[in-house]
Structure formats: C-alpha cells, structure tokens
Coordinates of C-alpha atoms and ligand atoms in Angstrom, one line a residue:
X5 CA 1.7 24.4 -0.3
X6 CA -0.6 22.3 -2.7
X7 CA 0.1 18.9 -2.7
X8 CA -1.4 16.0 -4.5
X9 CA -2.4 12.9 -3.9
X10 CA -3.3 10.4 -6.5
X11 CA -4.8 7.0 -5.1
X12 CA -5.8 8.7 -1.7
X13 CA -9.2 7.4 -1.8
X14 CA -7.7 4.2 -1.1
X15 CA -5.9 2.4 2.3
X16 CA -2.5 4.6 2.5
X17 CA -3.7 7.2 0.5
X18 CA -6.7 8.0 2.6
X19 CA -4.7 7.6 6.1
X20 CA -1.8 10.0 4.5
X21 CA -4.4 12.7 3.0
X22 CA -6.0 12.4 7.1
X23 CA -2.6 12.8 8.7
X24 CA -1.5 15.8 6.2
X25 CA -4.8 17.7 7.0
X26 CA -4.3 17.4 10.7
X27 CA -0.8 18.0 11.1
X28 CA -0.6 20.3 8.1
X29 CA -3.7 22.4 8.1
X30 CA -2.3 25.2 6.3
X31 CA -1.6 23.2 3.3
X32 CA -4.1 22.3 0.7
X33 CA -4.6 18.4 -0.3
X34 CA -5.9 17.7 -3.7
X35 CA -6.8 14.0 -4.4
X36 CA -7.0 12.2 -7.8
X37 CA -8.6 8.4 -8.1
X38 CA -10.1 6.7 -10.3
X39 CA -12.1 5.1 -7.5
X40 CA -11.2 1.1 -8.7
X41 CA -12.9 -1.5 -7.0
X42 CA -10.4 -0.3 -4.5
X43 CA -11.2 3.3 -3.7
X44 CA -13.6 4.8 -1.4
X45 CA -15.3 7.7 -1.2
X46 CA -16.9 6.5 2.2
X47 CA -13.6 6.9 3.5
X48 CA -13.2 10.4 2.8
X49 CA -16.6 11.4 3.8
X50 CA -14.9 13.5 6.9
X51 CA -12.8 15.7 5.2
X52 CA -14.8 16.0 2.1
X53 CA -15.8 19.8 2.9
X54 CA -12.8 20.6 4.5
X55 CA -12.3 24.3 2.5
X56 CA -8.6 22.9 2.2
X57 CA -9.6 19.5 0.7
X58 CA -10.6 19.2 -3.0
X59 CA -11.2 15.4 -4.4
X60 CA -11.2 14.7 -8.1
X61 CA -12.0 12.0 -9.9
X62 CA -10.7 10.8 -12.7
X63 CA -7.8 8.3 -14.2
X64 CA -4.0 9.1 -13.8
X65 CA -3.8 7.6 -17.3
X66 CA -5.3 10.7 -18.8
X67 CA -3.3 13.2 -19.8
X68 CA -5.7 15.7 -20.6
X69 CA -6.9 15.5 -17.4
X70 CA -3.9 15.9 -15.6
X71 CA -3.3 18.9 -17.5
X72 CA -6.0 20.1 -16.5
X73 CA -5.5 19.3 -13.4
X74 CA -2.3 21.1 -13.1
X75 CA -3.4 24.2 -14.7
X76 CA -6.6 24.3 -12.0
X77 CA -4.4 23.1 -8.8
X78 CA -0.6 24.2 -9.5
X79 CA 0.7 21.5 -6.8
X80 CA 3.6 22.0 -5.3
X81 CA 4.3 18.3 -4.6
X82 CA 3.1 15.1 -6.1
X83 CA 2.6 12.3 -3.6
X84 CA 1.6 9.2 -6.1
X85 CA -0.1 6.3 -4.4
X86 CA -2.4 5.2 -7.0
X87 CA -1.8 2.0 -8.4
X88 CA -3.7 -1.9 -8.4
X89 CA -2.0 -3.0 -5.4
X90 CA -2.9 -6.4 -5.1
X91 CA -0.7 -9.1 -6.1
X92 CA -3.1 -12.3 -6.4
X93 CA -4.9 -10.2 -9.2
X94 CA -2.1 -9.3 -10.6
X95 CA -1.3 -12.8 -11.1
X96 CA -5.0 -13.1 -12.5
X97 CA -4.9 -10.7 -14.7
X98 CA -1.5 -8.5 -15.4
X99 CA -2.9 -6.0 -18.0
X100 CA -4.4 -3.4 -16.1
X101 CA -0.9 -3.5 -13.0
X102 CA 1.1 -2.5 -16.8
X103 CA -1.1 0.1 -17.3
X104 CA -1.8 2.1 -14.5
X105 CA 1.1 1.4 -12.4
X106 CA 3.7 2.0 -15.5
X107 CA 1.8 4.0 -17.7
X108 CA 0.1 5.7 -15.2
X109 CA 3.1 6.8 -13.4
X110 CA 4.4 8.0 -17.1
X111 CA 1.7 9.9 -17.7
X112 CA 2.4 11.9 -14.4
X113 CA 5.6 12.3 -14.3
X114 CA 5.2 14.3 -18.2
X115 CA 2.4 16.3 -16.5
X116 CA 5.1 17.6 -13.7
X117 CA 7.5 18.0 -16.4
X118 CA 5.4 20.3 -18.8
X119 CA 3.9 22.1 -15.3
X120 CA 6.8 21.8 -13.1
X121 CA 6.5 20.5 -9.6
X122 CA 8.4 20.8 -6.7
X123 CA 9.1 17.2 -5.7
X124 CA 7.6 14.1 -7.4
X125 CA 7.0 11.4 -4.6
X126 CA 7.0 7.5 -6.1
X127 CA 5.3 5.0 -2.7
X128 CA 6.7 2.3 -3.8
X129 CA 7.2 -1.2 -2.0
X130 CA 9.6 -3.9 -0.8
X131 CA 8.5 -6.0 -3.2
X132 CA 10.9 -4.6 -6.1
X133 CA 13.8 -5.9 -4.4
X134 CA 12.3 -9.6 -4.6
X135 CA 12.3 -11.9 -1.6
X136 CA 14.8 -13.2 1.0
X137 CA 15.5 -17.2 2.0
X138 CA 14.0 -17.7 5.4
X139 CA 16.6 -19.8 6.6
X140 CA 19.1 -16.3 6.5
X141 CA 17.5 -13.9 8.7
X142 CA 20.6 -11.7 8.6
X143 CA 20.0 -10.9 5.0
X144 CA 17.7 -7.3 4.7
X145 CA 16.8 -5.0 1.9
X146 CA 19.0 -2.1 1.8
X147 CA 18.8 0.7 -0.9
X148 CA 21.3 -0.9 -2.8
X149 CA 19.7 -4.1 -3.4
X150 CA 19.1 -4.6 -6.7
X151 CA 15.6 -4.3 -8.3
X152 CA 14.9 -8.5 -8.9
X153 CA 10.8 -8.6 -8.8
X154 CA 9.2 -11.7 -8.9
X155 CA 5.0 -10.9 -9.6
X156 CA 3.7 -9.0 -12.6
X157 CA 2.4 -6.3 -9.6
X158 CA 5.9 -6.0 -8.3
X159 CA 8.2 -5.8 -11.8
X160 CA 5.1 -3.3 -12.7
X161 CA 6.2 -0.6 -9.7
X162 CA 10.2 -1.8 -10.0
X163 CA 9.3 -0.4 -14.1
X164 CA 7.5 2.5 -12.5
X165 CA 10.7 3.2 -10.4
X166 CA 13.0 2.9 -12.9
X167 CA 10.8 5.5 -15.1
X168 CA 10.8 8.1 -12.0
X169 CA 14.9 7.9 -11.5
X170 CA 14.8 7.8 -15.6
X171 CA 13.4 11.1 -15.6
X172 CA 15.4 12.5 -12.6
X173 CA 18.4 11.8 -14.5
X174 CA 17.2 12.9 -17.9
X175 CA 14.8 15.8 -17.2
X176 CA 16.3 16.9 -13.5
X177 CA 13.1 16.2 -12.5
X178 CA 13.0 17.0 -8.3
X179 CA 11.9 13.2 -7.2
X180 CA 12.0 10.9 -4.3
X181 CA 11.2 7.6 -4.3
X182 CA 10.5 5.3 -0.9
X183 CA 9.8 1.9 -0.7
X184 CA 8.1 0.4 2.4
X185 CA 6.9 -3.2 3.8
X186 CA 3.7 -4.3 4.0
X187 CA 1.1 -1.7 5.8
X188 CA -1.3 -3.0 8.2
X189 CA -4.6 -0.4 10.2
X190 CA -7.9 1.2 9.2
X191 CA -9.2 1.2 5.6
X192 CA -7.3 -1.7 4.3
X193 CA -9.6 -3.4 1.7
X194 CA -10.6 -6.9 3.2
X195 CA -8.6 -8.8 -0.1
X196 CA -5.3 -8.1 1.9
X197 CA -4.3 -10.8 4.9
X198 CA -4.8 -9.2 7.5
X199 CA -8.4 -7.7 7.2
X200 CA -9.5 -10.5 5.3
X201 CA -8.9 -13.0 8.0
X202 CA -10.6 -10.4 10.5
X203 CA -13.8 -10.5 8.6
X204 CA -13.8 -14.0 7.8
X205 CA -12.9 -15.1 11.2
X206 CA -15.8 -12.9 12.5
X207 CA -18.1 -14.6 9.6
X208 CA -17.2 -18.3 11.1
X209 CA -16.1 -18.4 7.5
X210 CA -12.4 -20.8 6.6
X211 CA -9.3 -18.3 6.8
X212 CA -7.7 -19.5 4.0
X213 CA -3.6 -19.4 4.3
X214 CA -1.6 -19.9 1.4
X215 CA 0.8 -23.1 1.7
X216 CA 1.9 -23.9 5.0
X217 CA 1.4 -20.2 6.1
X218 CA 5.2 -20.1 6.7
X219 CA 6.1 -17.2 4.7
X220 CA 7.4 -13.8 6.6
X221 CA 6.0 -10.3 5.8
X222 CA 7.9 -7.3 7.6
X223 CA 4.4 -5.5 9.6
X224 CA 4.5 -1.7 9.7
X225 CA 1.3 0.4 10.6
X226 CA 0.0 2.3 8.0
X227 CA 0.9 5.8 10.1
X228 CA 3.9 5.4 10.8
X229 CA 4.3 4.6 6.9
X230 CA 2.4 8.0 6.6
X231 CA 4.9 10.0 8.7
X232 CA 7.9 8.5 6.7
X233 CA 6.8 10.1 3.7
X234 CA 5.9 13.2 5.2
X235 CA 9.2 13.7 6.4
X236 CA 10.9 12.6 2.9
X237 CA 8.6 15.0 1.1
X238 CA 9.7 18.1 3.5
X239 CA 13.5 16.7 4.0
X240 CA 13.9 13.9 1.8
X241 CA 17.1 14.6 -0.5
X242 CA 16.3 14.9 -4.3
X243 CA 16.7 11.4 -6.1
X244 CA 17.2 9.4 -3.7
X245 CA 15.2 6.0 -2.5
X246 CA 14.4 5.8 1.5
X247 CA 13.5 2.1 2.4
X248 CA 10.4 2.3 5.1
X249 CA 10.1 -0.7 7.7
X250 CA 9.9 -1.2 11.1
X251 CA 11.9 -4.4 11.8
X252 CA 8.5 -6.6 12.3
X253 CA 9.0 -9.7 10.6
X254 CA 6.3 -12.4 11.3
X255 CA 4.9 -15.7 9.6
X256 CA 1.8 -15.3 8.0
X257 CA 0.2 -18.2 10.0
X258 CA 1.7 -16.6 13.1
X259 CA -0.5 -13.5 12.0
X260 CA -3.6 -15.3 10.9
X261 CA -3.5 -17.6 15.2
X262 CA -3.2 -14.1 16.6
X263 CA -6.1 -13.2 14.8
X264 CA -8.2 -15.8 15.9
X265 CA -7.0 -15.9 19.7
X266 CA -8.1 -11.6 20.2
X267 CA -11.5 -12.8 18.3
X268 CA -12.2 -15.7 19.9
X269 CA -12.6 -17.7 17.3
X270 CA -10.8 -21.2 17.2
X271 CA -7.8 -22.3 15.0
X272 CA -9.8 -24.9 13.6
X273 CA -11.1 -22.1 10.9
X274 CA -7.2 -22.1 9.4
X275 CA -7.8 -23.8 6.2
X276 CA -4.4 -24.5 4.1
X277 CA -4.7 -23.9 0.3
X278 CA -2.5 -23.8 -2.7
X279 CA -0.1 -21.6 -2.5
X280 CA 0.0 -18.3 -4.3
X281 CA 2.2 -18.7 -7.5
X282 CA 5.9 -17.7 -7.4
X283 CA 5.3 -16.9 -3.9
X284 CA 7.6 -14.8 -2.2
X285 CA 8.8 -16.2 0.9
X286 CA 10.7 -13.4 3.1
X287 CA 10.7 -9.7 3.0
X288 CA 13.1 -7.6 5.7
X289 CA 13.4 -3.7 5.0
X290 CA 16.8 -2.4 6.8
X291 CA 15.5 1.1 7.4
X292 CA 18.4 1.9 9.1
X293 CA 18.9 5.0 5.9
X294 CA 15.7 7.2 7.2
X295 CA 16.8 6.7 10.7
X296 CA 20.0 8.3 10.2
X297 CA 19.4 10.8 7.4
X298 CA 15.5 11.9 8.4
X299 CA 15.3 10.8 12.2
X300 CA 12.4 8.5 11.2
X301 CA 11.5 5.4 13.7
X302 CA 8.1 3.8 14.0
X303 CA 5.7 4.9 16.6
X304 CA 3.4 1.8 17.0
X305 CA 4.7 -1.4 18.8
X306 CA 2.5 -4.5 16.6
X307 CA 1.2 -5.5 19.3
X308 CA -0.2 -2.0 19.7
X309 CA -1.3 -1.5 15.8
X310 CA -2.9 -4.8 15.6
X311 CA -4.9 -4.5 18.4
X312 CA -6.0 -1.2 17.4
X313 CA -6.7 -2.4 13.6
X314 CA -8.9 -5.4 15.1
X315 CA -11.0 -3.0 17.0
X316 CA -11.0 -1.0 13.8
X317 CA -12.8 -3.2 11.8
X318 CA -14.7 -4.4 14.9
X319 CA -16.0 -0.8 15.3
X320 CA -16.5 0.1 11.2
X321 CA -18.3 -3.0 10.0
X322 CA -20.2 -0.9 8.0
X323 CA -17.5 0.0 6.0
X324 CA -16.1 -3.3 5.1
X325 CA -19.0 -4.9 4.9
X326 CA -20.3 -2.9 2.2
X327 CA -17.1 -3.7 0.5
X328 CA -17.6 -7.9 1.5
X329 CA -21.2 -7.9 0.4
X330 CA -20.7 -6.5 -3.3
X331 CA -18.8 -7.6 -6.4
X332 CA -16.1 -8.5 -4.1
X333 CA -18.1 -11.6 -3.1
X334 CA -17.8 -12.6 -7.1
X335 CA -13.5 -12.2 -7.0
X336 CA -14.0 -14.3 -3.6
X337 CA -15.2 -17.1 -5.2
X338 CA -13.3 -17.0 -8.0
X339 CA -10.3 -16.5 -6.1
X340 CA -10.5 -18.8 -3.2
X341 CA -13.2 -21.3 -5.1
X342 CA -11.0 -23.1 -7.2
X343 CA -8.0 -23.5 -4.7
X344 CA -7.3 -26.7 -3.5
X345 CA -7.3 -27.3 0.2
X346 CA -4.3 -29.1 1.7
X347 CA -4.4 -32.1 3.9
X348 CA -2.1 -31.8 7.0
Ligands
LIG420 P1 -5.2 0.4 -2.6 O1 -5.4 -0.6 -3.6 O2 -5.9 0.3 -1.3 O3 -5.5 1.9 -3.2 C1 -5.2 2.2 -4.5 C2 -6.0 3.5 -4.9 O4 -5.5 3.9 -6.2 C3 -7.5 3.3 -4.9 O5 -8.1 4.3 -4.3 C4 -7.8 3.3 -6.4 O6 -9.1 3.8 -6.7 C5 -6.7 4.2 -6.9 N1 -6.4 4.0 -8.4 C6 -6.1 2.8 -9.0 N2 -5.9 3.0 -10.3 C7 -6.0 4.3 -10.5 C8 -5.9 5.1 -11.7 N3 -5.7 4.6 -12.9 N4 -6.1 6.5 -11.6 C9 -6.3 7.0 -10.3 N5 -6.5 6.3 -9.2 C10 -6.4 4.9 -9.3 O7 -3.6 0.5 -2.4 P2 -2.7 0.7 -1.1 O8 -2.5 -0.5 -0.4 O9 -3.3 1.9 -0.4 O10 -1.3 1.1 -1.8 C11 -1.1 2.5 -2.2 C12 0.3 2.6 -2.8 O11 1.3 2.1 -1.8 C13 0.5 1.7 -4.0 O12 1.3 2.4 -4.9 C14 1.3 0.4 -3.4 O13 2.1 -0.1 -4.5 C15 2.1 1.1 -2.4 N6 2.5 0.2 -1.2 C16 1.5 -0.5 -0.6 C17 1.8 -1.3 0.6 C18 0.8 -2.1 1.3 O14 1.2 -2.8 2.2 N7 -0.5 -1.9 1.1 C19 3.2 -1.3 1.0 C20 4.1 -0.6 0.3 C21 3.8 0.2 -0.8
LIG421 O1 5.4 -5.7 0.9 C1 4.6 -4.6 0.5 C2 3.4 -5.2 -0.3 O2 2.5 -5.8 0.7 C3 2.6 -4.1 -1.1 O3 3.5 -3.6 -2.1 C4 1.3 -4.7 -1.7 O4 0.6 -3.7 -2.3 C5 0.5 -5.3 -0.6 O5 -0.6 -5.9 -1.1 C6 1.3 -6.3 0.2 O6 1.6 -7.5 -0.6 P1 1.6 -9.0 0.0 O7 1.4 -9.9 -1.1 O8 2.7 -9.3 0.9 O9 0.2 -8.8 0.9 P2 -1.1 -9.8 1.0 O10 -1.9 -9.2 2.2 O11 -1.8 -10.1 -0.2 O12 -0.4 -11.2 1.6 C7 0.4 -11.2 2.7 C8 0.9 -12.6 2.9 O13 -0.3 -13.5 3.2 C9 1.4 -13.2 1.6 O14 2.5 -14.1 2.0 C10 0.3 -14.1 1.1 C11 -0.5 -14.5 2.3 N1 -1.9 -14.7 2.1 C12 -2.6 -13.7 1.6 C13 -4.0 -13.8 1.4 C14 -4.8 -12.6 0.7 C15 -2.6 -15.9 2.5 O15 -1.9 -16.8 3.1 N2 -3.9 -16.0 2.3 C16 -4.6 -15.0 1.8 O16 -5.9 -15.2 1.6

C-alpha cells in the first residue's frame, strides 16, 4: 500500500516514515512538507533513494498540489503529522498554528474526499484535553474527556480534530484520530525541553526552566509513539480516537537535574524564568483503550529512552548544531532574552 506522510521531514514524522520502511518494506512511503524552520531534509538523507521512498515538497495548504498529489501517488492511507508544533510560538504568534494546523488539515481531508483514501490518520496530542491539577494524581485523560484547550497551538489541533470526526460523520470519511503525550528521542528540534537543555547544558549555557520547573509532562519515546499508530492505521477501528501514553509522568525540573547529572554538568546552570503563559501544569494519558482493543504497550523503560536520546544528540551534533547555529539563534534570543530570571 501507498501511504502518506505529511510533516515526516520533521521529529515523529521522520522516525515513523524510518520505522514504516523497515518493518514494512513492501509498502511505499510518500512524504509531503513544507520543510518550516522545523523540517529536515538532513534527516531523511538515508532513505532518500530508497526505490520505495518518494519526498515531495510542498504546502499541505495547497490544494492544487494535493491534487496533484493524489492523482500522481493514489495513497492508500494518509498519516497527517504536519503541523507548527511548538507551543511558546504559538503563543508568539497564533496566525500561522490557524492556518496550517486547521486549514491545513481541511484542505486534506477535501483532497481524500474528492480522491478517496482508505483511512485518514489525525496525530494529534494530549494537549486538546487541557491540563490536570497536580495535587490529583488519580485524574487521567481518557477518550471521553472533553476537548478544553488552553494555548492557541492546542485549541488549533482540538479545531483540527473536531474537523476530521466532522467529516467522518458527514462525508463517512474512513478516519482515525490518536492523541499522544509528549515524545521524547532522535530528531527532536532543540526548541523542545528536552533537547534544548541537552544542547545548552553541553554549551555551559543557562537551562532556562519555566516557573518553578514544577509542572508534569507524561514522557513517551518517540517509537513507541511510532508503533501506536502503526497498529491503529492497520487495526485501528474507523472513527474512533486512541489516547497514546506510557504512564511516565515527571516534573519538568526533575527532567532538566537528570540531564545535567548523565552530562556532568552542575545544577548550578538551572536558571528559573517566567513562566510560559497559561501554562499547563499536568498532563496523564490513561492508555488503558489501545492496550485493550490494539494490544499496544510501550517498549522503552525512560530510563532506557533518555539515555539513549542523550547519547543521540551526543553522537549527532552535527545535526543539531546546524539547527543551533542558524536563525534559530535569532528566536533564542528573542524568546529567552526578554524573560525575567527568578530569584530563589
Ligand atoms: P515538528 O515541528 O518536529 O515537525 C513538523 C513538520 O511538519 C516539519 O517537518 C514541518 O516542515 C512540517 N510542516 C509544517 N507546516 C507544514 C505545511 N503547511 N505543509 C507541509 N508540511 C508542514 O513536529 P513533531 O513534534 O514531529 O509533531 C508532529 C505531529 O505530532 C504534530 O501534528 C504534533 O501536533 C503531534 N504531536 C507531537 C507531540 C510531541 O511531543 N512532539 C506529541 C503528540 C502529538
Ligand atoms: O503533550 C504533547 C505536546 O508536547 C505536543 O503536542 C507538542 O507538539 C509538544 O511541543 C509538547 O508540548 P509541551 O509544551 O509540553 O513541550 P515543550 O518541550 O515545549 O515543554 C515541556 C515542558 O517544559 C513544559 O511544561 C514547558 C517546559 N519548558 C519548556 C521549554 C522549551 C521549560 O521549562 N523551559 C523551556 O525552555
């Protein structure tokens, strides 16, 4: 089967396209990005002549091209990753999360309509579901928690949901939706926590944690997030949502001391700074749903993942640094410049 992948030149998009060429060789992977500030073709340098491997780029906005594409490619299965992904720009700058994650997802979902498609696949994320207090650790996201987003990137892919289940329900178009924690591993741009503070930590440079750092994320690594949607895309039942989480729930200063202790580097480098706005303060995905209906369970222990991610970037600086040294330095300073540090 032909199945593509929009956003695959980016972090889970490019580990899903490597895990479907190796564990699916017969099928043929066709990936459409934009290649954003985000994407990389770097990253997809190994597979790039793969005879079963075709990347395209262009804009998931652009209808003509998606026709196009679709006339060319005829996939089978659309597994849509691309999307701005990172919620401290979408707090900076909200127009561009509306158009490409809403639009965007619009735009594709009409090109499977006209051309037909198998199974539309929506990655989606926790974050629709809002946050959690901390103080009730017995509170988890199920499926049937209701959609309550707090950031302009969350409500923009709790829209883009609501658009694929729209057009399930209208159009009886075949679509799954899943919606998983936050990924951690290899190719994960260095604006995100946990490669950031890798490559500032191995700079000597601040690690700059938002508030008190006391805010819990739910860790999965990004294969095991990779094998979960393999599995829904091949046995996943038609319009339904699959949460995706493996039960990891850490602080965020937790993550940033572990960090420092397998570098070396001393905690001194944590450097408190105002806290992201409308922070979110807990997420907990109860995945208990693709256990039981798909036989899903993560693979890799976090203690595992994370020392394989820091060895990662350890053993690809080239990658990242590319990515450290260009415009990215600009949105550092702009980012992290103007925050206050906190005393205490
Ligand atoms: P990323 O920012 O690393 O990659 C996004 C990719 O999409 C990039 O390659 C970029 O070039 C491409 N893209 C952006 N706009 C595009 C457009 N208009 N047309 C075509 N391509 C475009 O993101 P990621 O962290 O890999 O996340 C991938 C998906 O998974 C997103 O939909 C995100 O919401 C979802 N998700 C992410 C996480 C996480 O922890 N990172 C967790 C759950 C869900
Ligand atoms: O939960 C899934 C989501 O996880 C995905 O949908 C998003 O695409 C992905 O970016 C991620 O969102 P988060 O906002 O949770 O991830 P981020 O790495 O930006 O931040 C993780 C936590 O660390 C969060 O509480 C904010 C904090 N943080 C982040 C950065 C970049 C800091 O304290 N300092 C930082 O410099």
């Amino acid at each position: 089967m032909t199945i593509l992948v929009t956003g695959g030149a980016g972090f889970i998009g490019s580990n899903f396209v490597f895990y479907e060429l190796k564990s699916h060789p017969d099928d043929r992977i066709v990936c459409l990005d934009k290649l954003t500030y985000a994407g990389n073709l770097e990253t997809l340098a190994p597979v790039m002549n793969q005879p079963n491997f075709r990347f395209v780029k262009g804009d998931i906005c652009d209808r003509d091209l998606l026709d196009w594409l679709f006339q060319e490619e005829h996939p089978d299965v659309v597994v849509h990753f691309a999307a701005e992904s990172h919620v401290d720009r979408s707090i900076e700058d909200p127009d561009i999360f509306l158009r490409t994650n809403i639009l965007g997802t619009a735009a594709l979902l009409d090109a499977c309509r006209t051309h037909g498609i198998a199974r539309f696949h929506q990655v989606s994320t926790d974050e629709v579901y809002g946050d959690l207090p901390l103080d009730r650790p017995d509170l988890l996201f199920t499926e049937e928690t209701p959609i309550h987003a707090s950031s302009p990137y969350s409500s923009s892919k709790a829209s883009a949901d609501l658009i694929v289940m729209a057009y399930h329900r209208t159009f009886g178009l075949p679509v799954t939706v899943s919606r998983c924690s936050n990924n951690y591993g290899p190719y994960q741009f260095p604006e995100k926590l946990i490669p950031l503070m890798i490559a500032n930590a191995l700079a000597d440079k601040p690690l700059p944690v938002y508030g008190e750092g006391l805010n819990v994320r739910d860790w999965l690594y990004v294969e095991d997030h990779c094998k979960a949607i393999d599995l829904i895309i091949r046995q996943g039942k038609v319009g339904e949502v699959y949460n995706i989480g493996g039960h990891n729930e850490m602080r965020n200063i937790d993550i940033v001391r572990l960090i420092c202790q397998a570098l070396g580097k001393p905690e001194s480098l944590i450097t408190h700074v105002t806290d992201r706005k409308g922070h979110d303060l807990r997420y907990a995905i109860d995945p208990a749903k693709i256990h039981r209906e798909l036989g899903w369970l993560p693979e890799t222990s976090f203690r595992d993942g994370i020392r394989q991610t820091i060895q990662w970037y350890l053993d690809n600086k080239p990658w990242w640094e590319h990515i450290v040294n260009g415009e990215y330095q600009a949105y550092y300073e702009k980012m992290y410049g103007a925050r206050e540090t906190l005393k205490g």
